[in-house]
mmCIF file of C-alpha atoms in Angstrom:
data_model
loop_
_atom_site.group_PDB
_atom_site.id
_atom_site.type_symbol
_atom_site.label_atom_id
_atom_site.label_comp_id
_atom_site.label_asym_id
_atom_site.label_seq_id
_atom_site.Cartn_x
_atom_site.Cartn_y
_atom_site.Cartn_z
ATOM 1 C CA MET A 1 135.040 109.417 105.934
ATOM 2 C CA ALA A 2 138.601 108.190 105.909
ATOM 3 C CA LYS A 3 140.465 104.928 106.319
ATOM 4 C CA VAL A 4 143.365 104.729 108.729
ATOM 5 C CA ASP A 5 145.855 101.914 108.234
ATOM 6 C CA VAL A 6 146.668 100.179 111.498
ATOM 7 C CA GLY A 7 148.120 96.814 110.495
ATOM 8 C CA LYS A 8 148.854 95.781 114.046
ATOM 9 C CA LYS A 9 148.523 92.500 115.879
ATOM 10 C CA ILE A 10 145.972 92.911 118.655
ATOM 11 C CA LEU A 11 148.321 91.254 121.095
ATOM 12 C CA SER A 12 151.298 93.362 120.002
ATOM 13 C CA GLU A 13 151.618 94.914 123.486
ATOM 14 C CA ASN A 14 151.590 91.441 125.066
ATOM 15 C CA ASP A 15 154.143 90.296 122.477
ATOM 16 C CA ARG A 16 156.363 93.313 123.249
ATOM 17 C CA VAL A 17 156.388 92.444 126.972
ATOM 18 C CA ALA A 18 156.897 88.755 126.118
ATOM 19 C CA ALA A 19 159.960 89.711 124.040
ATOM 20 C CA LYS A 20 161.350 91.579 127.063
ATOM 21 C CA ASN A 21 160.700 88.551 129.293
ATOM 22 C CA ARG A 22 162.436 86.359 126.710
ATOM 23 C CA GLU A 23 165.448 88.679 126.707
ATOM 24 C CA THR A 24 165.669 88.404 130.514
ATOM 25 C CA PHE A 25 165.432 84.597 130.313
ATOM 26 C CA ASP A 26 167.957 84.364 127.466
ATOM 27 C CA ASP A 27 170.443 86.647 129.259
ATOM 28 C CA ALA A 28 170.230 84.385 132.311
ATOM 29 C CA GLY A 29 170.484 81.233 130.158
ATOM 30 C CA VAL A 30 167.373 79.862 131.826
ATOM 31 C CA LEU A 31 165.025 77.408 130.093
ATOM 32 C CA VAL A 32 161.373 78.421 130.426
ATOM 33 C CA LEU A 33 158.505 75.994 129.796
ATOM 34 C CA ASN A 34 154.838 77.034 129.847
ATOM 35 C CA PHE A 35 152.466 74.206 130.876
ATOM 36 C CA ILE A 36 148.968 74.321 129.439
ATOM 37 C CA SER A 37 146.125 71.846 129.971
ATOM 38 C CA SER A 38 142.548 71.468 131.149
ATOM 39 C CA PRO A 39 141.971 71.510 134.899
ATOM 40 C CA GLY A 40 142.703 68.157 136.504
ATOM 41 C CA SER A 41 145.050 66.719 133.886
ATOM 42 C CA GLY A 42 147.836 66.562 136.445
ATOM 43 C CA LYS A 43 150.072 69.588 135.772
ATOM 44 C CA THR A 44 150.932 70.091 139.416
ATOM 45 C CA THR A 45 151.504 66.391 140.084
ATOM 46 C CA LEU A 46 153.786 66.247 137.054
ATOM 47 C CA LEU A 47 155.677 69.258 138.392
ATOM 48 C CA GLU A 48 156.067 67.581 141.781
ATOM 49 C CA THR A 49 157.442 64.401 140.175
ATOM 50 C CA THR A 50 159.666 66.457 137.886
ATOM 51 C CA LEU A 51 161.109 68.408 140.815
ATOM 52 C CA ASP A 52 161.930 65.125 142.558
ATOM 53 C CA ARG A 53 163.532 63.580 139.484
ATOM 54 C CA LEU A 54 165.545 66.427 137.936
ATOM 55 C CA PRO A 55 169.278 66.486 138.729
ATOM 56 C CA GLN A 56 169.554 68.056 142.176
ATOM 57 C CA ASP A 57 172.146 70.643 141.109
ATOM 58 C CA LEU A 58 169.628 72.370 138.831
ATOM 59 C CA ARG A 59 167.997 75.447 140.278
ATOM 60 C CA VAL A 60 164.302 75.425 139.454
ATOM 61 C CA LEU A 61 161.744 78.193 139.814
ATOM 62 C CA VAL A 62 158.001 77.788 139.443
ATOM 63 C CA ILE A 63 155.436 80.414 138.460
ATOM 64 C CA GLU A 64 151.971 79.166 139.388
ATOM 65 C CA GLY A 65 148.943 80.643 137.635
ATOM 66 C CA ASP A 66 145.490 80.069 139.092
ATOM 67 C CA VAL A 67 142.242 81.922 139.429
ATOM 68 C CA SER A 68 142.580 81.725 143.205
ATOM 69 C CA THR A 69 144.396 80.053 146.125
ATOM 70 C CA THR A 70 148.083 79.227 146.604
ATOM 71 C CA ARG A 71 147.402 75.477 146.787
ATOM 72 C CA ASP A 72 149.593 74.583 143.812
ATOM 73 C CA LEU A 73 152.439 76.765 145.015
ATOM 74 C CA ASP A 74 152.289 75.139 148.447
ATOM 75 C CA ARG A 75 152.503 71.720 146.784
ATOM 76 C CA VAL A 76 155.553 72.471 144.632
ATOM 77 C CA LYS A 77 157.286 74.228 147.526
ATOM 78 C CA ALA A 78 157.005 70.982 149.492
ATOM 79 C CA HIS A 79 159.162 69.454 146.720
ATOM 80 C CA GLY A 80 161.886 72.034 147.141
ATOM 81 C CA ALA A 81 160.947 74.571 144.477
ATOM 82 C CA THR A 82 161.119 78.303 144.939
ATOM 83 C CA GLY A 83 158.222 80.023 143.319
ATOM 84 C CA VAL A 84 155.551 82.622 143.128
ATOM 85 C CA GLN A 85 151.799 82.474 142.734
ATOM 86 C CA ILE A 86 149.856 84.607 140.275
ATOM 87 C CA ASN A 87 146.143 84.778 141.009
ATOM 88 C CA THR A 88 144.269 85.984 137.959
ATOM 89 C CA GLY A 89 141.057 86.606 139.921
ATOM 90 C CA GLY A 90 138.843 85.137 137.214
ATOM 91 C CA GLY A 91 141.123 85.615 134.230
ATOM 92 C CA CYS A 92 141.385 82.474 132.111
ATOM 93 C CA HIS A 93 145.069 82.766 131.152
ATOM 94 C CA LEU A 94 148.389 84.317 132.129
ATOM 95 C CA SER A 95 149.669 87.285 130.134
ATOM 96 C CA ALA A 96 153.252 88.373 129.507
ATOM 97 C CA LYS A 97 152.666 91.369 131.764
ATOM 98 C CA MET A 98 151.546 89.192 134.702
ATOM 99 C CA VAL A 99 154.757 87.187 134.344
ATOM 100 C CA ALA A 100 156.882 90.351 134.000
ATOM 101 C CA GLU A 101 155.393 91.702 137.225
ATOM 102 C CA VAL A 102 156.506 88.703 139.318
ATOM 103 C CA LEU A 103 159.993 88.319 137.829
ATOM 104 C CA PRO A 104 161.587 90.758 140.340
ATOM 105 C CA GLU A 105 160.462 88.385 143.125
ATOM 106 C CA LEU A 106 162.429 85.529 141.575
ATOM 107 C CA ASP A 107 166.167 84.991 141.312
ATOM 108 C CA VAL A 108 166.029 84.471 137.545
ATOM 109 C CA GLU A 109 169.748 85.319 137.201
ATOM 110 C CA HIS A 110 170.784 82.197 139.085
ATOM 111 C CA ALA A 111 168.081 79.817 137.874
ATOM 112 C CA ASP A 112 168.429 76.981 135.358
ATOM 113 C CA ILE A 113 164.785 76.212 134.639
ATOM 114 C CA ILE A 114 161.510 78.070 135.129
ATOM 115 C CA PHE A 115 158.268 76.133 134.923
ATOM 116 C CA ILE A 116 155.169 78.238 134.348
ATOM 117 C CA GLU A 117 151.965 76.431 135.259
ATOM 118 C CA ASN A 118 149.281 78.276 133.344
ATOM 119 C CA VAL A 119 145.629 78.534 134.382
ATOM 120 C CA GLY A 120 143.864 75.211 133.628
ATOM 121 C CA ASN A 121 142.329 75.877 130.221
ATOM 122 C CA LEU A 122 143.124 74.523 126.756
ATOM 123 C CA ILE A 123 141.925 77.568 124.821
ATOM 124 C CA CYS A 124 142.875 81.042 126.028
ATOM 125 C CA PRO A 125 146.479 80.436 127.178
ATOM 126 C CA SER A 126 147.421 79.234 123.692
ATOM 127 C CA THR A 127 147.065 82.785 122.340
ATOM 128 C CA TYR A 128 149.402 84.450 124.839
ATOM 129 C CA ASP A 129 153.172 84.411 124.409
ATOM 130 C CA LEU A 130 154.776 84.733 127.842
ATOM 131 C CA GLY A 131 158.366 84.797 126.582
ATOM 132 C CA GLU A 132 158.789 81.064 127.179
ATOM 133 C CA ASP A 133 161.061 78.744 125.193
ATOM 134 C CA GLY A 134 158.190 76.414 124.581
ATOM 135 C CA LYS A 135 154.616 75.601 125.396
ATOM 136 C CA VAL A 136 154.021 72.090 126.722
ATOM 137 C CA VAL A 137 150.455 70.822 126.407
ATOM 138 C CA LEU A 138 149.328 68.177 128.837
ATOM 139 C CA LEU A 139 146.556 65.667 128.187
ATOM 140 C CA ALA A 140 145.240 63.061 130.588
ATOM 141 C CA THR A 141 143.848 59.662 129.656
ATOM 142 C CA THR A 142 140.829 60.454 131.870
ATOM 143 C CA GLU A 143 139.804 63.351 129.595
ATOM 144 C CA GLY A 144 138.982 61.122 126.634
ATOM 145 C CA ASP A 145 140.951 60.599 123.428
ATOM 146 C CA ASP A 146 139.230 63.244 121.304
ATOM 147 C CA LYS A 147 141.013 66.333 122.583
ATOM 148 C CA PRO A 148 143.693 67.241 119.997
ATOM 149 C CA MET A 149 141.229 67.804 117.132
ATOM 150 C CA LYS A 150 138.780 69.570 119.443
ATOM 151 C CA TYR A 151 141.408 72.049 120.670
ATOM 152 C CA PRO A 152 143.756 72.278 117.688
ATOM 153 C CA THR A 153 145.311 75.689 118.339
ATOM 154 C CA ILE A 154 147.224 74.680 121.437
ATOM 155 C CA PHE A 155 148.783 71.835 119.435
ATOM 156 C CA TYR A 156 149.873 74.208 116.657
ATOM 157 C CA GLU A 157 151.581 76.299 119.307
ATOM 158 C CA SER A 158 153.130 73.586 121.480
ATOM 159 C CA ARG A 159 156.601 72.177 121.354
ATOM 160 C CA LEU A 160 155.716 69.038 123.252
ATOM 161 C CA ALA A 161 152.555 67.148 124.181
ATOM 162 C CA ILE A 162 152.487 64.931 127.245
ATOM 163 C CA LEU A 163 149.887 62.228 127.744
ATOM 164 C CA ASN A 164 149.593 61.798 131.512
ATOM 165 C CA LYS A 165 147.885 59.145 133.676
ATOM 166 C CA ILE A 166 148.872 56.234 131.419
ATOM 167 C CA ASP A 167 148.773 54.013 134.527
ATOM 168 C CA LEU A 168 144.968 54.182 134.141
ATOM 169 C CA LEU A 169 144.909 52.933 130.519
ATOM 170 C CA PRO A 170 143.890 49.357 131.475
ATOM 171 C CA TYR A 171 140.674 50.751 132.988
ATOM 172 C CA LEU A 172 139.735 53.169 130.201
ATOM 173 C CA ASP A 173 138.677 53.096 126.557
ATOM 174 C CA TYR A 174 141.449 55.338 125.376
ATOM 175 C CA ASP A 175 142.983 55.099 121.920
ATOM 176 C CA VAL A 176 146.591 56.252 122.344
ATOM 177 C CA GLU A 177 147.408 55.697 118.648
ATOM 178 C CA LYS A 178 144.554 57.948 117.563
ATOM 179 C CA VAL A 179 145.798 60.727 119.841
ATOM 180 C CA GLN A 180 149.346 60.186 118.599
ATOM 181 C CA ARG A 181 148.183 60.554 114.995
ATOM 182 C CA GLU A 182 146.054 63.626 115.709
ATOM 183 C CA VAL A 183 148.940 65.373 117.442
ATOM 184 C CA GLU A 184 151.213 64.506 114.524
ATOM 185 C CA VAL A 185 148.693 65.822 111.989
ATOM 186 C CA LEU A 186 148.218 69.076 113.861
ATOM 187 C CA ASN A 187 151.901 69.693 114.399
ATOM 188 C CA ALA A 188 154.545 67.420 112.932
ATOM 189 C CA ASP A 189 157.143 69.139 115.136
ATOM 190 C CA CYS A 190 155.269 68.365 118.364
ATOM 191 C CA GLU A 191 156.393 65.135 119.981
ATOM 192 C CA LEU A 192 154.052 63.123 122.247
ATOM 193 C CA LEU A 193 155.457 61.636 125.445
ATOM 194 C CA GLN A 194 153.457 59.140 127.500
ATOM 195 C CA VAL A 195 153.888 59.375 131.254
ATOM 196 C CA SER A 196 152.331 58.684 134.583
ATOM 197 C CA ALA A 197 153.270 61.395 137.053
ATOM 198 C CA ARG A 198 151.854 59.146 139.756
ATOM 199 C CA SER A 199 153.649 55.853 139.014
ATOM 200 C CA GLY A 200 156.720 57.441 137.456
ATOM 201 C CA GLU A 201 156.362 55.555 134.169
ATOM 202 C CA GLY A 202 157.824 57.469 131.229
ATOM 203 C CA ILE A 203 159.245 60.176 133.480
ATOM 204 C CA ASP A 204 162.835 59.345 132.449
ATOM 205 C CA ASP A 205 161.986 60.331 128.837
ATOM 206 C CA TRP A 206 160.456 63.564 130.048
ATOM 207 C CA ILE A 207 163.440 64.417 132.241
ATOM 208 C CA SER A 208 165.808 63.744 129.367
ATOM 209 C CA TRP A 209 163.617 65.894 127.064
ATOM 210 C CA ILE A 210 164.010 68.775 129.538
ATOM 211 C CA THR A 211 167.756 68.348 130.023
ATOM 212 C CA THR A 212 168.288 68.162 126.246
ATOM 213 C CA ARG A 213 166.347 71.437 125.818
ATOM 214 C CA LEU A 214 168.475 72.977 128.575
ATOM 215 C CA GLU A 215 171.686 71.921 126.813
ATOM 216 C CA GLU A 216 170.357 73.358 123.533
ATOM 217 C CA LYS A 217 169.518 76.610 125.278
ATOM 218 C CA ARG A 218 173.006 76.925 126.690
ATOM 219 C CA SER A 219 174.854 76.002 123.507
ATOM 220 C CA MET B 1 136.362 83.575 127.580
ATOM 221 C CA HIS B 2 139.394 85.677 126.716
ATOM 222 C CA GLU B 3 137.504 87.737 124.141
ATOM 223 C CA LEU B 4 137.120 90.464 126.783
ATOM 224 C CA SER B 5 140.854 90.789 127.360
ATOM 225 C CA ILE B 6 141.412 90.636 123.589
ATOM 226 C CA CYS B 7 138.958 93.563 123.318
ATOM 227 C CA GLN B 8 140.840 95.512 125.947
ATOM 228 C CA SER B 9 144.116 95.001 124.079
ATOM 229 C CA MET B 10 142.400 96.019 120.848
ATOM 230 C CA LEU B 11 141.009 99.210 122.387
ATOM 231 C CA GLU B 12 144.446 100.235 123.669
ATOM 232 C CA ILE B 13 145.683 100.200 120.061
ATOM 233 C CA VAL B 14 142.523 101.952 118.864
ATOM 234 C CA ASP B 15 142.899 104.670 121.534
ATOM 235 C CA ARG B 16 146.478 105.347 120.489
ATOM 236 C CA THR B 17 145.511 105.498 116.810
ATOM 237 C CA MET B 18 142.512 107.777 117.474
ATOM 238 C CA ALA B 19 144.706 110.138 119.512
ATOM 239 C CA GLU B 20 146.427 110.971 116.219
ATOM 240 C CA HIS B 21 143.062 112.103 114.803
ATOM 241 C CA PRO B 22 141.651 114.505 117.399
ATOM 242 C CA GLY B 23 137.947 115.183 117.090
ATOM 243 C CA ALA B 24 137.343 112.285 114.722
ATOM 244 C CA LYS B 25 134.617 109.724 115.291
ATOM 245 C CA LEU B 26 135.402 106.045 114.940
ATOM 246 C CA LEU B 27 132.865 104.351 112.661
ATOM 247 C CA ARG B 28 134.233 100.870 111.996
ATOM 248 C CA ILE B 29 137.131 98.669 113.085
ATOM 249 C CA PHE B 30 138.290 96.139 110.497
ATOM 250 C CA LEU B 31 139.847 93.013 111.975
ATOM 251 C CA ASP B 32 141.607 89.993 110.548
ATOM 252 C CA VAL B 33 140.757 86.938 112.620
ATOM 253 C CA GLY B 34 142.140 83.521 111.704
ATOM 254 C CA LYS B 35 139.863 80.494 112.035
ATOM 255 C CA GLY B 36 142.528 78.868 114.168
ATOM 256 C CA SER B 37 143.128 81.868 116.426
ATOM 257 C CA THR B 38 140.853 80.655 119.280
ATOM 258 C CA ILE B 39 138.776 83.827 118.874
ATOM 259 C CA GLU B 40 135.061 83.435 118.301
ATOM 260 C CA PRO B 41 133.853 86.480 116.298
ATOM 261 C CA VAL B 42 130.365 86.431 117.883
ATOM 262 C CA LEU B 43 131.799 86.475 121.402
ATOM 263 C CA LEU B 44 134.258 89.166 120.351
ATOM 264 C CA SER B 45 131.393 91.380 119.113
ATOM 265 C CA GLU B 46 129.455 90.802 122.327
ATOM 266 C CA ALA B 47 132.489 91.641 124.437
ATOM 267 C CA PHE B 48 133.087 94.753 122.323
ATOM 268 C CA ASP B 49 129.488 95.939 122.816
ATOM 269 C CA VAL B 50 129.759 95.483 126.577
ATOM 270 C CA ILE B 51 133.098 97.225 126.892
ATOM 271 C CA THR B 52 132.216 100.220 124.676
ATOM 272 C CA THR B 53 128.819 101.054 126.194
ATOM 273 C CA ASP B 54 128.537 104.734 127.178
ATOM 274 C CA GLY B 55 131.910 105.570 125.698
ATOM 275 C CA PRO B 56 133.271 107.280 122.600
ATOM 276 C CA TYR B 57 133.031 104.006 120.634
ATOM 277 C CA GLU B 58 129.433 103.211 121.563
ATOM 278 C CA GLU B 59 128.308 103.391 117.930
ATOM 279 C CA THR B 60 131.439 101.873 116.449
ATOM 280 C CA LYS B 61 130.983 98.641 114.506
ATOM 281 C CA LEU B 62 133.359 95.705 114.448
ATOM 282 C CA VAL B 63 133.917 94.161 111.031
ATOM 283 C CA VAL B 64 135.591 90.775 111.205
ATOM 284 C CA ASN B 65 137.370 89.327 108.196
ATOM 285 C CA GLU B 66 137.662 85.624 108.942
ATOM 286 C CA ILE B 67 140.797 84.088 107.472
ATOM 287 C CA PRO B 68 140.603 80.375 106.664
ATOM 288 C CA LEU B 69 142.976 77.898 108.161
ATOM 289 C CA ALA B 70 145.422 76.900 105.451
ATOM 290 C CA GLY B 71 148.372 74.587 105.346
ATOM 291 C CA ARG B 72 151.204 73.341 103.196
ATOM 292 C CA CYS B 73 152.272 69.723 102.945
ATOM 293 C CA ARG B 74 156.004 69.332 103.474
ATOM 294 C CA SER B 75 155.965 65.969 101.696
ATOM 295 C CA CYS B 76 154.325 66.781 98.348
ATOM 296 C CA GLY B 77 154.362 70.573 98.504
ATOM 297 C CA SER B 78 150.625 71.025 97.892
ATOM 298 C CA THR B 79 148.762 73.815 99.617
ATOM 299 C CA PHE B 80 145.187 73.603 100.854
ATOM 300 C CA GLU B 81 142.493 75.167 102.994
ATOM 301 C CA TYR B 82 141.025 73.201 105.849
ATOM 302 C CA GLN B 83 137.242 73.111 105.846
ATOM 303 C CA GLU B 84 137.557 71.547 109.224
ATOM 304 C CA VAL B 85 140.683 70.400 110.982
ATOM 305 C CA ALA B 86 141.701 67.667 108.568
ATOM 306 C CA LEU B 87 143.526 64.405 109.045
ATOM 307 C CA GLY B 88 146.554 64.873 106.844
ATOM 308 C CA CYS B 89 147.295 66.267 103.419
ATOM 309 C CA PRO B 90 144.245 65.861 101.136
ATOM 310 C CA LYS B 91 146.529 64.936 98.236
ATOM 311 C CA CYS B 92 149.137 62.511 99.606
ATOM 312 C CA GLU B 93 147.776 61.931 103.150
ATOM 313 C CA SER B 94 151.102 62.864 104.710
ATOM 314 C CA VAL B 95 150.817 64.326 108.210
ATOM 315 C CA ASP B 96 153.896 66.509 107.803
ATOM 316 C CA ILE B 97 151.966 69.752 107.451
ATOM 317 C CA GLU B 98 152.702 73.326 108.382
ATOM 318 C CA ILE B 99 149.996 75.890 109.031
ATOM 319 C CA THR B 100 150.463 78.820 106.636
ATOM 320 C CA SER B 101 147.537 81.033 107.686
ATOM 321 C CA GLY B 102 144.580 81.083 110.020
ATOM 322 C CA LEU B 103 146.255 82.061 113.279
ATOM 323 C CA GLU B 104 145.954 85.844 112.667
ATOM 324 C CA LEU B 105 144.521 88.294 115.164
ATOM 325 C CA ALA B 106 145.096 91.842 113.951
ATOM 326 C CA ILE B 107 143.532 95.260 113.435
ATOM 327 C CA ARG B 108 143.778 95.991 109.734
ATOM 328 C CA GLU B 109 142.297 99.479 109.563
ATOM 329 C CA LEU B 110 139.902 101.955 111.088
ATOM 330 C CA GLU B 111 137.212 103.892 109.309
ATOM 331 C CA ILE B 112 136.803 107.340 110.826
ATOM 332 C CA ASP B 113 134.744 110.461 110.281
ATOM 333 C CA GLU B 114 137.247 113.280 110.659
ATOM 334 C CA ASN B 115 134.486 115.826 111.226
ATOM 335 C CA GLY B 116 133.482 114.046 114.408
ATOM 336 C CA ALA B 117 129.832 113.613 113.345
ATOM 337 C CA GLY B 118 128.363 116.712 114.905
ATOM 338 C CA ASP B 119 130.257 116.994 118.180
ATOM 339 C CA PRO B 120 129.613 120.387 119.737
ATOM 340 C CA PRO B 121 132.371 122.940 119.180
ATOM 341 C CA GLY B 122 134.856 122.886 121.988
ATOM 342 C CA GLY B 123 134.858 119.084 122.057
ATOM 343 C CA ASP B 124 135.165 117.670 125.575
ATOM 344 C CA ALA B 125 131.587 116.814 126.391
ATOM 345 C CA GLU B 126 132.620 114.815 129.473
#
């Protein structure tokens, strides 16, 4: 009987590919944000609003991850985005390799921002580095105000949390302050923005968050 | 349920390591799994059993070392382990906390039998 030292992260191969993706993104000076949330929190609607509200001279690409269909890609294309759909066929998250495989289909060289819409799931995608500049976790007021503590890992890993559907707050028992505090406890570096992708409330803050990150990336 | 894809990634590393020990039999895989890693050890074991059925690792056991979620308070400098996800620093109640461990997901070591546990001479049974 013998012991063999391995000392290797299980996702080291994913991390290696993610590092290559990151190099490609950094060389092109493109800001890459990875959107993670439960199904139905409004990722695609937020993307649509974002595409409409970002300065028109910015070139935006979208990578859509879903188990099946190109529905989300069709929606963002209608708002002027160029993009590509990844169907995971049952897989609950995107991996760095899946992203690497679609990059040749995209004009990354000439892009300013890439939005990756991950498969709707608060758990599995948090473990996979795709080479992005930051993970953005989306919550919706309709999901209930207990989510940060129930799904802590995604908050440890995220650079920004967005609370969507705040236009519905008057009709719901939703404690925004509690969510704010939970996010802060889990990750003091993770800001919480409150928006309504539908009414446009709070979207200015979100757009300026993105453009500030883009300036940082280029400096 | 990403435990299956985690298992696949794990077995790729195991395969490469075992290739350096031809003829050896893999007895146990020792893993470090952080409590905050989103990996459920029971599901990981189940996924491992499914994926290794009828293969060279059919009798291999997974041994999971669970690493507690621990943090450090940036305000008062105290360090602590979370029993559950806690609301702030237990000492000064500050929320300015950084996670110091508990997000691990790694293969620490393999236990092998270099004599291959009675494989017929000539090896390749398949």
